[in-house]
XYZ file of C-alpha atoms in Angstrom:
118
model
C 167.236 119.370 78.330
C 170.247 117.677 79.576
C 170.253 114.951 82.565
C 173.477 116.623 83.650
C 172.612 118.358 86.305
C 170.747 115.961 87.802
C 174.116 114.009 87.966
C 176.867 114.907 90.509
C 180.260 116.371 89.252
C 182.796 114.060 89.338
C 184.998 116.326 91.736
C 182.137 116.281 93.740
C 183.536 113.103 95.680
C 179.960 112.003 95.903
C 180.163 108.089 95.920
C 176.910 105.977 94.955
C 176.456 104.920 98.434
C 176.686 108.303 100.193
C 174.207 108.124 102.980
C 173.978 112.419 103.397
C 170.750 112.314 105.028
C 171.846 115.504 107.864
C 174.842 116.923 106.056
C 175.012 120.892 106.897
C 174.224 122.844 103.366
C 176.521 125.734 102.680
C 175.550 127.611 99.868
C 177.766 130.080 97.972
C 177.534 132.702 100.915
C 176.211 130.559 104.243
C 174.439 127.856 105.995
C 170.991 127.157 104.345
C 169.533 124.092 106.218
C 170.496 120.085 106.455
C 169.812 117.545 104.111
C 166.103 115.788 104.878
C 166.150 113.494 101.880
C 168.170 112.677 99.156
C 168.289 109.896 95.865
C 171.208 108.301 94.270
C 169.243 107.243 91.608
C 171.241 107.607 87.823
C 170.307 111.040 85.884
C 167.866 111.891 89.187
C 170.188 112.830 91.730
C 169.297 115.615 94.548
C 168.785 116.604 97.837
C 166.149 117.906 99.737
C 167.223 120.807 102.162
C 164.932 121.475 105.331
C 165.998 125.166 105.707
C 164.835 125.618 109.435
C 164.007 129.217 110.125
C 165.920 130.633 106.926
C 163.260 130.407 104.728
C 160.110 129.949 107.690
C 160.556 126.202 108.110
C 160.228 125.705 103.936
C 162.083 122.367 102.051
C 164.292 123.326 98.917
C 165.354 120.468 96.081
C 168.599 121.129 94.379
C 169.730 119.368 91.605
C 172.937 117.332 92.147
C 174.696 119.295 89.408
C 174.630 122.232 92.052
C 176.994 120.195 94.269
C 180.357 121.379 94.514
C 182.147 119.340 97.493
C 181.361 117.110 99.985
C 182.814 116.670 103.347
C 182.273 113.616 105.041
C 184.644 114.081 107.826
C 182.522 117.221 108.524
C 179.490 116.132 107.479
C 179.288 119.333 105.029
C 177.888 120.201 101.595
C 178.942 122.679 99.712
C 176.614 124.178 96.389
C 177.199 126.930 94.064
C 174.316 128.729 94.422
C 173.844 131.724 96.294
C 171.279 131.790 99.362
C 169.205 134.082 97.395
C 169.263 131.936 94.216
C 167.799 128.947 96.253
C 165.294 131.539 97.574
C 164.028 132.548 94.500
C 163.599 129.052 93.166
C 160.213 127.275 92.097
C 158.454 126.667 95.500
C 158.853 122.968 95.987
C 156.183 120.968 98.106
C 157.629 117.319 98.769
C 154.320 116.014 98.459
C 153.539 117.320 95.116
C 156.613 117.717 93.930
C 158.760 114.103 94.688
C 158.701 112.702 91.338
C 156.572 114.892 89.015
C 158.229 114.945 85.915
C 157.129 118.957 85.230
C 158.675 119.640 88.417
C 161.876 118.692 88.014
C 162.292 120.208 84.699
C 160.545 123.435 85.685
C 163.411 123.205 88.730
C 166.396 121.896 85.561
C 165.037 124.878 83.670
C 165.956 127.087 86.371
C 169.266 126.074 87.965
C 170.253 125.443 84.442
C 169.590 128.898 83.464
C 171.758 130.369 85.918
C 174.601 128.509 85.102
C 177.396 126.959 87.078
C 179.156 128.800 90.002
C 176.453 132.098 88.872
């Protein structure tokens, strides 16, 4: 599987210093939480979304690839997934999950599937 979409689009205008820790998330049709966590690192970039009351209080990991624009002015991420597409993901647990190699290609397997922008 390719690292690409653990990498951040070059349109993204993510820069390798980017401190989002509380962006807003706005996913393909509305708000979906604010960004708890998030790593830089090369080929292992994501954020971790604490979605609040959308989905009961739950964290989400998206794959930087899934980044479409980010606005620092506002504060603001934008992803091409829908709301319902980062529903239906594998159920991530931040202490299991952080770092376990099956994880994150169970996770690459998935947003990879779907495509960009579907």
């Amino acid at each position: 599987m390719s690292d690409e979409i653990w990498s951040y689009a070059p349109t993204a205008g993510h820069g390798p210093d980017a401190d989002l820790t509380g962006y807003k998330v706005e996913a393909a049709d509305g708000h979906i939480g604010k960004v708890d966590k998030h790593s830089n690192d090369v080929a292992n970039q994501y954020i971790v979304v604490d979605t609040g009351v959308w989905i009961f209080g739950k964290e989400v990991l998206l794959p930087a690839s899934t980044v479409t624009a980010i606005d620092h002015d506002a504060r603001k991420i934008l992803v091409s997934r829908t709301k319902e597409q980062i529903k239906d993901a594998p159920e991530f647990d931040k202490e299991k999950h952080l770092g376990d190699p099956a994880y994150r290609d169970q996770l690459g397997g998935y947003y990879g599937g779907l495509g960009p922008g579907h």
